JSON list of C-alpha atoms in Angstrom, two decimals:
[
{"chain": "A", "resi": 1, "resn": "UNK", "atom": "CA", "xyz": [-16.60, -9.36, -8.11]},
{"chain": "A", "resi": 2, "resn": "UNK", "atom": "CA", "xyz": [-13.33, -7.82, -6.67]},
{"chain": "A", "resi": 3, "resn": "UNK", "atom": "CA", "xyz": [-14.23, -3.86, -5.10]},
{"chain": "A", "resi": 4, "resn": "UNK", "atom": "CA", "xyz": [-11.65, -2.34, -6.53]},
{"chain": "A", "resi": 5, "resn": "UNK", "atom": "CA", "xyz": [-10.64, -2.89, -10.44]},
{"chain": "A", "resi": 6, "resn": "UNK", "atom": "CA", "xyz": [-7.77, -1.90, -12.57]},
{"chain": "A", "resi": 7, "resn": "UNK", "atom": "CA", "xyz": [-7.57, -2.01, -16.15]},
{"chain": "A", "resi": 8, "resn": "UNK", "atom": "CA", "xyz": [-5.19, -2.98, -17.77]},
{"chain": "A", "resi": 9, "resn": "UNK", "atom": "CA", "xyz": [-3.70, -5.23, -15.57]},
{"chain": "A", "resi": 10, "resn": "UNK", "atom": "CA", "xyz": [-0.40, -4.89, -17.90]},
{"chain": "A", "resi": 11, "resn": "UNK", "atom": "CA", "xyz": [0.93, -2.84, -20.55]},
{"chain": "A", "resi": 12, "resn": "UNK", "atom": "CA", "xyz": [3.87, -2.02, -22.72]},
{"chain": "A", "resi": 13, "resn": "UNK", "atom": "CA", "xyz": [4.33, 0.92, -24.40]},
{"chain": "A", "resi": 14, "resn": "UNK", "atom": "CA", "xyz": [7.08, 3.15, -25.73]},
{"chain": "A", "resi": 15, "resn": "UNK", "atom": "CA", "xyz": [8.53, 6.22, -24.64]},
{"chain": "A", "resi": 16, "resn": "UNK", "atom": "CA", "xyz": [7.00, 9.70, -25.47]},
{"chain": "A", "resi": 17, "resn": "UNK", "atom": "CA", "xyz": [2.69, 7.99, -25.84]},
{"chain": "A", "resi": 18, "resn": "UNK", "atom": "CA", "xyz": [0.13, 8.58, -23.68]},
{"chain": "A", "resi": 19, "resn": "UNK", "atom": "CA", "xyz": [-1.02, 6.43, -21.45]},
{"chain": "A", "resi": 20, "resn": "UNK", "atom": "CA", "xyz": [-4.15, 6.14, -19.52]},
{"chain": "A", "resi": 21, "resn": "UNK", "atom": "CA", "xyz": [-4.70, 3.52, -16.19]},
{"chain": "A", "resi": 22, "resn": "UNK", "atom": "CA", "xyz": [-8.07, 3.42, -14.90]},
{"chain": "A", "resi": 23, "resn": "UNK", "atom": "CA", "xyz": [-9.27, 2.31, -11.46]},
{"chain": "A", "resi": 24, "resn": "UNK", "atom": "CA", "xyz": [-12.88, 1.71, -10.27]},
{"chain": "A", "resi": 25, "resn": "UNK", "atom": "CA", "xyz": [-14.76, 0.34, -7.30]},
{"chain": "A", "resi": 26, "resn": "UNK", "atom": "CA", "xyz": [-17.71, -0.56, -5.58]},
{"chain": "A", "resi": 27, "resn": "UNK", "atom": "CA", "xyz": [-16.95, -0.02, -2.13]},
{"chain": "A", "resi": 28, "resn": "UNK", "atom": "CA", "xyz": [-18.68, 3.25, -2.19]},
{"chain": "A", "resi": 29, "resn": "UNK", "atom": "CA", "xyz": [-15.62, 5.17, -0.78]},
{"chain": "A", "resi": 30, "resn": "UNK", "atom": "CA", "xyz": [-14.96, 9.49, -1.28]},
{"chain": "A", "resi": 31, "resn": "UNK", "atom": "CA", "xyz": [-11.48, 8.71, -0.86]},
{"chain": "A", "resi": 32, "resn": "UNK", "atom": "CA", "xyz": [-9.39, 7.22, -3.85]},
{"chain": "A", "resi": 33, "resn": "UNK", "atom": "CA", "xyz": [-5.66, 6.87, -4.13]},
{"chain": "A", "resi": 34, "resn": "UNK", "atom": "CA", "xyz": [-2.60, 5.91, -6.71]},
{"chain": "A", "resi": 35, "resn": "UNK", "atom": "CA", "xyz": [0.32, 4.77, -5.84]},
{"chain": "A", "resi": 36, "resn": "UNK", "atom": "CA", "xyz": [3.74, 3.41, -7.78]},
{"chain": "A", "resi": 37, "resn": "UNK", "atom": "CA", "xyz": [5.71, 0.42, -6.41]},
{"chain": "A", "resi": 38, "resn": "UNK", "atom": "CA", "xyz": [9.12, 0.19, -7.26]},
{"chain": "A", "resi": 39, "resn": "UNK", "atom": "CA", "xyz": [11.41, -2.60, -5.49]},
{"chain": "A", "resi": 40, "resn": "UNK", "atom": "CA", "xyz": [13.36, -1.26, -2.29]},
{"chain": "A", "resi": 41, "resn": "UNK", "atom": "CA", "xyz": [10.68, 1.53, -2.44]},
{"chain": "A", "resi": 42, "resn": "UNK", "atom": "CA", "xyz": [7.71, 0.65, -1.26]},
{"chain": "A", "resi": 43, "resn": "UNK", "atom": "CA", "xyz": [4.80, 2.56, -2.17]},
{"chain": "A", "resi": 44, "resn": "UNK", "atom": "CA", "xyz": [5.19, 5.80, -3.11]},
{"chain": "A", "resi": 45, "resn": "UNK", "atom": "CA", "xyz": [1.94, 8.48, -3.18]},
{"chain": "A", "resi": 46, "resn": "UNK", "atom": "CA", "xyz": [1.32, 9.76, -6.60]},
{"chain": "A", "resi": 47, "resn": "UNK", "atom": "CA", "xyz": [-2.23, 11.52, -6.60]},
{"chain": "A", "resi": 48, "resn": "UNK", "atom": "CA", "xyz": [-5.23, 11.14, -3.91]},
{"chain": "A", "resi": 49, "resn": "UNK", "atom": "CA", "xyz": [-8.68, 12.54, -4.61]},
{"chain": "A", "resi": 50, "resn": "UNK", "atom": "CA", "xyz": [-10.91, 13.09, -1.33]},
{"chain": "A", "resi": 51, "resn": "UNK", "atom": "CA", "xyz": [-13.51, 13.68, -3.40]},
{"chain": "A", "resi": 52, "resn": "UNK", "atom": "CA", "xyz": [-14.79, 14.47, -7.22]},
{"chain": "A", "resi": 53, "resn": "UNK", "atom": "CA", "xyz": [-14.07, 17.83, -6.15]},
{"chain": "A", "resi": 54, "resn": "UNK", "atom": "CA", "xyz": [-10.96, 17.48, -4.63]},
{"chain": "A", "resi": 55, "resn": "UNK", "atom": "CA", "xyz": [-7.52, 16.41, -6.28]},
{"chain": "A", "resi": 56, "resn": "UNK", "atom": "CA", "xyz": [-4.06, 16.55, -4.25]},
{"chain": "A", "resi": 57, "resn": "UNK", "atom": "CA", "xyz": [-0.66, 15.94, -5.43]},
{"chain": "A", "resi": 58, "resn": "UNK", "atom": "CA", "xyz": [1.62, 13.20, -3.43]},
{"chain": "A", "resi": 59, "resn": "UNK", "atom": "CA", "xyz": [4.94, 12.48, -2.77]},
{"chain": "A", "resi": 60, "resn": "UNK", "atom": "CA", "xyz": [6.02, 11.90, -6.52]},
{"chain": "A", "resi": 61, "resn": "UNK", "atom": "CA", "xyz": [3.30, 13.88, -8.97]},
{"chain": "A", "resi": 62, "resn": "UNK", "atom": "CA", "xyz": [6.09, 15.19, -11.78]},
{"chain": "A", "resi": 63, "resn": "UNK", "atom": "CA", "xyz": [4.87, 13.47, -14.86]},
{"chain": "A", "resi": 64, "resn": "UNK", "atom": "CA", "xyz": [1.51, 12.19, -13.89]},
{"chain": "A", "resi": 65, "resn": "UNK", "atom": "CA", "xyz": [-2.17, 13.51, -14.13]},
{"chain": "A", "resi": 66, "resn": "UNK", "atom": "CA", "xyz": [-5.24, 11.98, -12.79]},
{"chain": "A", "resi": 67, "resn": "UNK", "atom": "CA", "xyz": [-9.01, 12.86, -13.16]},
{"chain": "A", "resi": 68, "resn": "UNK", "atom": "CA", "xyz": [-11.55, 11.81, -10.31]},
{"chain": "A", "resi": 69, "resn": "UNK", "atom": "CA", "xyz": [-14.78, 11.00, -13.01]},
{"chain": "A", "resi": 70, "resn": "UNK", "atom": "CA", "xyz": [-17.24, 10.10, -10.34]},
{"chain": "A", "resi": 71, "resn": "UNK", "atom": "CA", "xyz": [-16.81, 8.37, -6.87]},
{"chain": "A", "resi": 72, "resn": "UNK", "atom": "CA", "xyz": [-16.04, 5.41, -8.35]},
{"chain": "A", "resi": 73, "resn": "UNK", "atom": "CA", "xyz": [-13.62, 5.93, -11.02]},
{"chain": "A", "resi": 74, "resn": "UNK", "atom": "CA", "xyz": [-10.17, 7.47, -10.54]},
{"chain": "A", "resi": 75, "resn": "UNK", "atom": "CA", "xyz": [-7.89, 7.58, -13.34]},
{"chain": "A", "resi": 76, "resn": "UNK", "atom": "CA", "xyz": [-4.07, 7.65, -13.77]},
{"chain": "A", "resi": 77, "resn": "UNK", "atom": "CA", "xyz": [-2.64, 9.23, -16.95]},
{"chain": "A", "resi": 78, "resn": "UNK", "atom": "CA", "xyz": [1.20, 9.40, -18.42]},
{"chain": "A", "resi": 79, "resn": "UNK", "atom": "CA", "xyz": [0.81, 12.38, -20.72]},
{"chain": "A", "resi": 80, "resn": "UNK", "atom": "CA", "xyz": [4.21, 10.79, -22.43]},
{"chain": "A", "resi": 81, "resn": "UNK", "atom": "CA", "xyz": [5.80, 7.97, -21.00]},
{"chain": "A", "resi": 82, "resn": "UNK", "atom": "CA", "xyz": [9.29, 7.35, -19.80]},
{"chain": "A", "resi": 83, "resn": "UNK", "atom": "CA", "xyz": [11.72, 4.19, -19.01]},
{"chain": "A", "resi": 84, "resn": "UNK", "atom": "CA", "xyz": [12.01, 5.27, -15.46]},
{"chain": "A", "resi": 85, "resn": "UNK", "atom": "CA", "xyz": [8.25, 4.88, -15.23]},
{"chain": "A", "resi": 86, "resn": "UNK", "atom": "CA", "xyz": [7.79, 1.97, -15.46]},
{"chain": "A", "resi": 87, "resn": "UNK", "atom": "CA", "xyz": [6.22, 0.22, -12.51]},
{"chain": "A", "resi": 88, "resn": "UNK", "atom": "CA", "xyz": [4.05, -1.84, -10.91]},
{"chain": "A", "resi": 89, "resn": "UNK", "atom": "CA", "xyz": [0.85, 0.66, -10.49]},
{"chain": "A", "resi": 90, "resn": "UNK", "atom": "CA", "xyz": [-2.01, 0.81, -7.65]},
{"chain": "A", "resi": 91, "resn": "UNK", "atom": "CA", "xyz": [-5.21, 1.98, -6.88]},
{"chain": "A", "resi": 92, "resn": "UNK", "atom": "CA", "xyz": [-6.60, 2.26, -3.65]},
{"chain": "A", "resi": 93, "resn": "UNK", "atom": "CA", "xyz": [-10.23, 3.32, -1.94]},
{"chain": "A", "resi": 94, "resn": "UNK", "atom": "CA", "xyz": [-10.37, 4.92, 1.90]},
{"chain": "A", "resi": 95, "resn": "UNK", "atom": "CA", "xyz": [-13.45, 5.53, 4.13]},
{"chain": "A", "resi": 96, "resn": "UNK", "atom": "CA", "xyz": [-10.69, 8.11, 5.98]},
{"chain": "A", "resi": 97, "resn": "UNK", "atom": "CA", "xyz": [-11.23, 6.12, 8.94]},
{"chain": "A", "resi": 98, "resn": "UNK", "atom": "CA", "xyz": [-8.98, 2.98, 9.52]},
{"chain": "A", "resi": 99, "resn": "UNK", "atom": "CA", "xyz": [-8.31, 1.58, 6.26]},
{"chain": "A", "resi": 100, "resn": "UNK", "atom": "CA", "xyz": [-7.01, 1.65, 2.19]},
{"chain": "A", "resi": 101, "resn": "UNK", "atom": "CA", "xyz": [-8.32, -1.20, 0.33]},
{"chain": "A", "resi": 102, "resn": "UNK", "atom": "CA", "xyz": [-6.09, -2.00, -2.67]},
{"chain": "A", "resi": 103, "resn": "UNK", "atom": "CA", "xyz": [-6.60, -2.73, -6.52]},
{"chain": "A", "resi": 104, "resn": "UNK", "atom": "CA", "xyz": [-4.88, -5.96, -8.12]},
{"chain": "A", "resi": 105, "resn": "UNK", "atom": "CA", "xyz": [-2.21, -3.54, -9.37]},
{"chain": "A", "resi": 106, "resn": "UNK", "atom": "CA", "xyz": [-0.85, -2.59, -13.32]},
{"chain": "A", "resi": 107, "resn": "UNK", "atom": "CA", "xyz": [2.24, -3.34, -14.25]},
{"chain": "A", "resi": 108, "resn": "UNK", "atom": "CA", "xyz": [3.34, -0.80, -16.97]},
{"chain": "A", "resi": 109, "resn": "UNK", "atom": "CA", "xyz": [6.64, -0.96, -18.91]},
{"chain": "A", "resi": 110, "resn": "UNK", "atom": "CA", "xyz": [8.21, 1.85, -20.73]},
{"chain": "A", "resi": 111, "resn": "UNK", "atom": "CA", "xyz": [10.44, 0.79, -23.30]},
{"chain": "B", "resi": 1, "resn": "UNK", "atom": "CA", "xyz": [5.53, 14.23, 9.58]},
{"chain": "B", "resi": 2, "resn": "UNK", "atom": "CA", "xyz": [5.33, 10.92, 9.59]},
{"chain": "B", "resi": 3, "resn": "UNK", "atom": "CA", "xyz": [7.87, 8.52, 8.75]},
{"chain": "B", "resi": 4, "resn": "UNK", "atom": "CA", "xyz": [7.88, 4.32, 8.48]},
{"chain": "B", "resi": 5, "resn": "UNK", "atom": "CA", "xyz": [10.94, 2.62, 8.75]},
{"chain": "B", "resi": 6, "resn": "UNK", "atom": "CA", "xyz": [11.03, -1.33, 8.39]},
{"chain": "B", "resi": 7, "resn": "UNK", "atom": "CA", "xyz": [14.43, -3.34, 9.48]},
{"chain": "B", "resi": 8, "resn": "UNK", "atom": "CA", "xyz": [15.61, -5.63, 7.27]},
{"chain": "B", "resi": 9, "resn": "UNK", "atom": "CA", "xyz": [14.60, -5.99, 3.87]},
{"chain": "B", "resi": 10, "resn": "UNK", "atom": "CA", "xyz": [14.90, -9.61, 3.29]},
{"chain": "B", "resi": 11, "resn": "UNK", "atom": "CA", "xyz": [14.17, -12.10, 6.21]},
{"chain": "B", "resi": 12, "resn": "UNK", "atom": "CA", "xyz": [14.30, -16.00, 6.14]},
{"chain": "B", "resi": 13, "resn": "UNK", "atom": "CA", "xyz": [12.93, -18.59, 8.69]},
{"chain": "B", "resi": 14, "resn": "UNK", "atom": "CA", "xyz": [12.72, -21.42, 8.51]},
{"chain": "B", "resi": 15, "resn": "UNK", "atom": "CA", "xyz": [9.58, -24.01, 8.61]},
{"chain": "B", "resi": 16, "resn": "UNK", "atom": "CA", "xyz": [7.78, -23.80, 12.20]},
{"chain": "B", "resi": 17, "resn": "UNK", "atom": "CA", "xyz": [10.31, -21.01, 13.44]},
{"chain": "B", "resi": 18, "resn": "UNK", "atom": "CA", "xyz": [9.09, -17.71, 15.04]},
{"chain": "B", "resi": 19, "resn": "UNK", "atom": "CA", "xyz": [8.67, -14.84, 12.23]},
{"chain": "B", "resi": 20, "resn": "UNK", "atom": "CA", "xyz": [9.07, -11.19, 13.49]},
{"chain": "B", "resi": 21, "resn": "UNK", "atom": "CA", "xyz": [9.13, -8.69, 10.99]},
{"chain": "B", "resi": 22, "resn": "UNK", "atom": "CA", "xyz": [10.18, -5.14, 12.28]},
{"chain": "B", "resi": 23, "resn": "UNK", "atom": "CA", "xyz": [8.47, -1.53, 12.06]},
{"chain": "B", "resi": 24, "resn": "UNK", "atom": "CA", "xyz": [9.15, 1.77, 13.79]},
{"chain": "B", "resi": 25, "resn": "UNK", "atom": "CA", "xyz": [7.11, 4.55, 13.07]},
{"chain": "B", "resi": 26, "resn": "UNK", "atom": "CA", "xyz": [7.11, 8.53, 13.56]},
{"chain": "B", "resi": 27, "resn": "UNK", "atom": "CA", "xyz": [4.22, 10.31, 14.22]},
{"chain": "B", "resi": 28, "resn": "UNK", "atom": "CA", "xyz": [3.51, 13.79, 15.58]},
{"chain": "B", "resi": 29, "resn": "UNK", "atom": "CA", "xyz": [-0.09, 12.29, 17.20]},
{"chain": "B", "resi": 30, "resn": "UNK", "atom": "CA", "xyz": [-1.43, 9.18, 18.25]},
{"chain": "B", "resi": 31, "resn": "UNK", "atom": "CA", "xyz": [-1.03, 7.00, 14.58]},
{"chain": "B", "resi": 32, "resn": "UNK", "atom": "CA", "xyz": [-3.27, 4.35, 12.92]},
{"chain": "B", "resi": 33, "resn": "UNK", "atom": "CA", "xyz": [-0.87, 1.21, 12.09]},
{"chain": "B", "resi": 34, "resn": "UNK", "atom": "CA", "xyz": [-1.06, -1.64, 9.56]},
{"chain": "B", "resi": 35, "resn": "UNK", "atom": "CA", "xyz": [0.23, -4.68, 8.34]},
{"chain": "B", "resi": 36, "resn": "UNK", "atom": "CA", "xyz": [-0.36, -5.91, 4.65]},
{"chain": "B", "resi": 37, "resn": "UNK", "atom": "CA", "xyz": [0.50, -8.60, 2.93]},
{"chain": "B", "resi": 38, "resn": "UNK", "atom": "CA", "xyz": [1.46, -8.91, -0.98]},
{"chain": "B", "resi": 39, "resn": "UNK", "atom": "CA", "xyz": [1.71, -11.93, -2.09]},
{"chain": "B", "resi": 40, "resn": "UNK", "atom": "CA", "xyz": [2.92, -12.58, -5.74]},
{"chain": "B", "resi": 41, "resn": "UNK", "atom": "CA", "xyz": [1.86, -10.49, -8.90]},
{"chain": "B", "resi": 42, "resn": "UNK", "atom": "CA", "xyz": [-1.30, -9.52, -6.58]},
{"chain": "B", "resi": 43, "resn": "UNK", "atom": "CA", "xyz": [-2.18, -6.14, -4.70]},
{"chain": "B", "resi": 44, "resn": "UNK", "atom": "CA", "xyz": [-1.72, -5.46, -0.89]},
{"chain": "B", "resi": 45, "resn": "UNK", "atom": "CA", "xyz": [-3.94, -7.15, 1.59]},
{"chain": "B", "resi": 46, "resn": "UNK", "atom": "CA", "xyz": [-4.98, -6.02, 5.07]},
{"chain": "B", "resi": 47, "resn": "UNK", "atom": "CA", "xyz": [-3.05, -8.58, 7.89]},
{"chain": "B", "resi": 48, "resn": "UNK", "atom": "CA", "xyz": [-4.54, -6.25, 10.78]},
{"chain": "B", "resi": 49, "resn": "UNK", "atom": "CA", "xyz": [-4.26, -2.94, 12.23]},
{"chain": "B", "resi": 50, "resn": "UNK", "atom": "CA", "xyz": [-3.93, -0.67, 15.25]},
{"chain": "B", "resi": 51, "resn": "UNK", "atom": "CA", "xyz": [-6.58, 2.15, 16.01]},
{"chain": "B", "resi": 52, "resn": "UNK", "atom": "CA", "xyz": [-5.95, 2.83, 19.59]},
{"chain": "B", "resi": 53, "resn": "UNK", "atom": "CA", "xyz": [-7.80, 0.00, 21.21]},
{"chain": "B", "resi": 54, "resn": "UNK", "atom": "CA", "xyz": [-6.13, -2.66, 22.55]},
{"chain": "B", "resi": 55, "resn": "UNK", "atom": "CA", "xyz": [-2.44, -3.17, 21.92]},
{"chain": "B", "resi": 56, "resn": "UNK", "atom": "CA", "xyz": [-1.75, -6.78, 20.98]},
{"chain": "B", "resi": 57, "resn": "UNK", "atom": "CA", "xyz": [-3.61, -6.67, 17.43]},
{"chain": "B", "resi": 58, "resn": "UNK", "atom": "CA", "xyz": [-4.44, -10.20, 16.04]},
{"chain": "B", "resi": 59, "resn": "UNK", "atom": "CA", "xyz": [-4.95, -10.43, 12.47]},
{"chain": "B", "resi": 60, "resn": "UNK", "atom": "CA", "xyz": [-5.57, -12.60, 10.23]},
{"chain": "B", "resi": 61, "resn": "UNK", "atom": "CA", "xyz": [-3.48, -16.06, 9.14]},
{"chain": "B", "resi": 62, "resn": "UNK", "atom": "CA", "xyz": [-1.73, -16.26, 12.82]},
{"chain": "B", "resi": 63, "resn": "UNK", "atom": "CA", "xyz": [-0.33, -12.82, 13.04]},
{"chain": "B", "resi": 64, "resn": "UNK", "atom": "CA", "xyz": [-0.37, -10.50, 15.53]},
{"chain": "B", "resi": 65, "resn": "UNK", "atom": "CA", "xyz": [1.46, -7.37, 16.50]},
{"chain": "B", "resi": 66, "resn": "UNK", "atom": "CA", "xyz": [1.80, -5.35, 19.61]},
{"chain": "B", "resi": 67, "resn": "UNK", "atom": "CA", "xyz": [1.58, -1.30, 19.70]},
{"chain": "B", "resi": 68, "resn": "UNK", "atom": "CA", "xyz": [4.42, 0.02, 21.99]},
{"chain": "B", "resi": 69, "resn": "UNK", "atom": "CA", "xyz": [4.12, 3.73, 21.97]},
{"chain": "B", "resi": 70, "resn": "UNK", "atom": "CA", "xyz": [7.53, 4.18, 23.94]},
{"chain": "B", "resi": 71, "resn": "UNK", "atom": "CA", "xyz": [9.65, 2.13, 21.57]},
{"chain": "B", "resi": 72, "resn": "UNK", "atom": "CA", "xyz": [7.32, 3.70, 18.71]},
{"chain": "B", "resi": 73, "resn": "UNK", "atom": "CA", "xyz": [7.21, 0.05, 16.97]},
{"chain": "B", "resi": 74, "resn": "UNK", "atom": "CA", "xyz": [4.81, -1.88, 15.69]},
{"chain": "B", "resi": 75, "resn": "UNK", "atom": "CA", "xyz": [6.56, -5.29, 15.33]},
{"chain": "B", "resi": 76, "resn": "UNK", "atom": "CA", "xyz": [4.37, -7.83, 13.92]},
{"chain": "B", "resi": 77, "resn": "UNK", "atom": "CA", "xyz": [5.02, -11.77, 14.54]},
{"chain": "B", "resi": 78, "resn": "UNK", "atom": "CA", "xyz": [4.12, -15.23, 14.19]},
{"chain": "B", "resi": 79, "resn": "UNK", "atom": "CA", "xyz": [4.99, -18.31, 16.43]},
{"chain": "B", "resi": 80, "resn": "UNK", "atom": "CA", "xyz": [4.65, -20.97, 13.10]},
{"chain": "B", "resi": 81, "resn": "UNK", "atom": "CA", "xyz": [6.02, -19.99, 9.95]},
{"chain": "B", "resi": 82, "resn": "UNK", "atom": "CA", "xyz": [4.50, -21.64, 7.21]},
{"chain": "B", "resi": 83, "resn": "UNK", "atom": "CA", "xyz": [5.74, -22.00, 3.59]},
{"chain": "B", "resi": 84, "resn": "UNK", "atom": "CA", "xyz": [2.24, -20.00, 2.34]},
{"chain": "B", "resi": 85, "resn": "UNK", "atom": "CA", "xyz": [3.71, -17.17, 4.47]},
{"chain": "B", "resi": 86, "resn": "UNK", "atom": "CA", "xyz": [6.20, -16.14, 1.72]},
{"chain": "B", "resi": 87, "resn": "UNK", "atom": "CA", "xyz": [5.42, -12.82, 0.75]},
{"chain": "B", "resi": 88, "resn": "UNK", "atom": "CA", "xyz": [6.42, -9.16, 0.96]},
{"chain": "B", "resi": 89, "resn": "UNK", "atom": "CA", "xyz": [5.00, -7.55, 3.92]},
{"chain": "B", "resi": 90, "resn": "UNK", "atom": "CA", "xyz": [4.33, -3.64, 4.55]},
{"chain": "B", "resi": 91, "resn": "UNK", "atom": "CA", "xyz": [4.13, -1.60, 7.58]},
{"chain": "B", "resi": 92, "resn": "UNK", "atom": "CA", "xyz": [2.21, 1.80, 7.14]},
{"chain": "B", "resi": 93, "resn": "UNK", "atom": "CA", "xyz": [1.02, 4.40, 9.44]},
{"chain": "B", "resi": 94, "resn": "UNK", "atom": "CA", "xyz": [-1.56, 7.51, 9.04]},
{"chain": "B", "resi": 95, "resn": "UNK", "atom": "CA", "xyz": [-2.74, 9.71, 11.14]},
{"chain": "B", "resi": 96, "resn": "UNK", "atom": "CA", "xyz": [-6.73, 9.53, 11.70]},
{"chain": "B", "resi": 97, "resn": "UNK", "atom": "CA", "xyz": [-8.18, 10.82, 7.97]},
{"chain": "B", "resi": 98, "resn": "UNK", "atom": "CA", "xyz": [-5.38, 11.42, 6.71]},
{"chain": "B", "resi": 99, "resn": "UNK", "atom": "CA", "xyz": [-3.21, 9.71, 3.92]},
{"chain": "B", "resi": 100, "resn": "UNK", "atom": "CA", "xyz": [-1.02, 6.66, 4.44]},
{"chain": "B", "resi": 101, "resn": "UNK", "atom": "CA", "xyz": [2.63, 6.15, 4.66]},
{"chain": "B", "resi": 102, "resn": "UNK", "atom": "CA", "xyz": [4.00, 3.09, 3.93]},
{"chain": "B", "resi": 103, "resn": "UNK", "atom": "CA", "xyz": [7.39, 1.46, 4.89]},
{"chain": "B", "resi": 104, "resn": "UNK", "atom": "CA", "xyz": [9.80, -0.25, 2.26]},
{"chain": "B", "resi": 105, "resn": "UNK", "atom": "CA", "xyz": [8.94, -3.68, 2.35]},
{"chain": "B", "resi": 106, "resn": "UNK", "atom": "CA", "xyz": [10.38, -6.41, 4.28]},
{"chain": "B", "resi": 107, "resn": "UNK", "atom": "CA", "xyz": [10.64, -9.98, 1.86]},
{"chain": "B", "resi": 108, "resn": "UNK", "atom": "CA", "xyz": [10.50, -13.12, 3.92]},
{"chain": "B", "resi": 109, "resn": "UNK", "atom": "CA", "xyz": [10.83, -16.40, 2.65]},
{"chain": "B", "resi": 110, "resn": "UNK", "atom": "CA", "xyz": [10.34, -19.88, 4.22]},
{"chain": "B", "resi": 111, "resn": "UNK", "atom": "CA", "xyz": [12.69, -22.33, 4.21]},
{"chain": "B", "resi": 112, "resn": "UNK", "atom": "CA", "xyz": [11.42, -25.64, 4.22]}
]
């Protein structure tokens, strides 16, 4: 079984619903991570959660929410989705050592 | 701050020719640096990474990369491209426990 799942692994939805992308591993990390991937852009920071406690805005946070469950469950939500949003979506864990260890990805299209 | 900038956003070789795939970094302290790999509609996998041991990193699949603090790069390379080697590749950099920052992307394709 892969550590780190997403669900869905794709999805199309219109503009203005709400959209929810979940994440979940095994790997027993604190840290969890999403990111968006756009081409040319690399990956860009969205939200990272240090803990179930602890919630931090990244590099590009304006029209996302996210809500740490437990340790192993991180979740990404679109309160109402827009064209420019759509992406290719991931989740990563982090020991806060040496290493991010990434989902399979979500690739979400706004119409 | 920290800041990863990869050269060239495309790069071709072809069949059994040297790959070297190009990444300068900023960092205000000694930096953690990776490779990953992403190979087609799948999520980023570790090639290898730098933590302040030795510089020449090997990693996995042939590649290595060497740490040179006064050029601030991280190049990473291969002597033997081979066709399965066709993928977009990602420099990143973080300082210890901290987040990751992650260069552009750098496409390479293999020409048979």
């Amino acid at each position: 079984d892969a550590d780190v799942t997403q669900t869905p692994r794709n999805r199309i939805t219109k503009t203005g619903k709400r959209i929810m992308l979940e994440c979940s591993q095994t790997k027993g990390h604190d840290r969890m991570y999403w990111y968006r991937q756009d081409p040319g852009l690399g990956l860009q920071l969205i939200y990272y959660s240090f803990d179930v406690k602890d919630i931090n805005k990244g590099e590009i946070s304006d029209g996302y929410s996210v809500s740490r469950q437990a340790q192993a469950k991180f979740s990404l939500s679109l309160e109402s989705a827009i064209p420019n949003q759509t992406a290719l979506y991931f989740c990563a864990t982090g020991n806060g050592v040496n290493e991010q260890f990434f989902g399979p990805g979500t690739r979400l299209t706004v119409l | 701050a920290q800041s990863v900038t990869q050269l060239g956003s495309h790069v071709s070789v072809s069949e059994g020719a040297l790959v070297l795939l190009r990444c300068n970094y900023s960092s205000s302290v000694p930096p953690y640096l990776f490779w990953y790999v992403q190979y087609p509609n799948q999520g980023l996998q570790l090639l290898l990474k730098y933590t302040s041991a030795a510089t020449l990193v090997k990693g996995i699949n042939g590649f290595e990369a060497e740490f040179k603090k006064s050029e601030t790069s991280f190049h990473l390379t291969k002597p033997s491209a081979h066709m399965s080697d066709a993928a977009e590749y990602f420099c990143a950099v973080s300082e210890p426990g901290n987040q990751f920052y992650f260069g552009t992307g750098t496409s390479l394709t293999v020409i048979p």
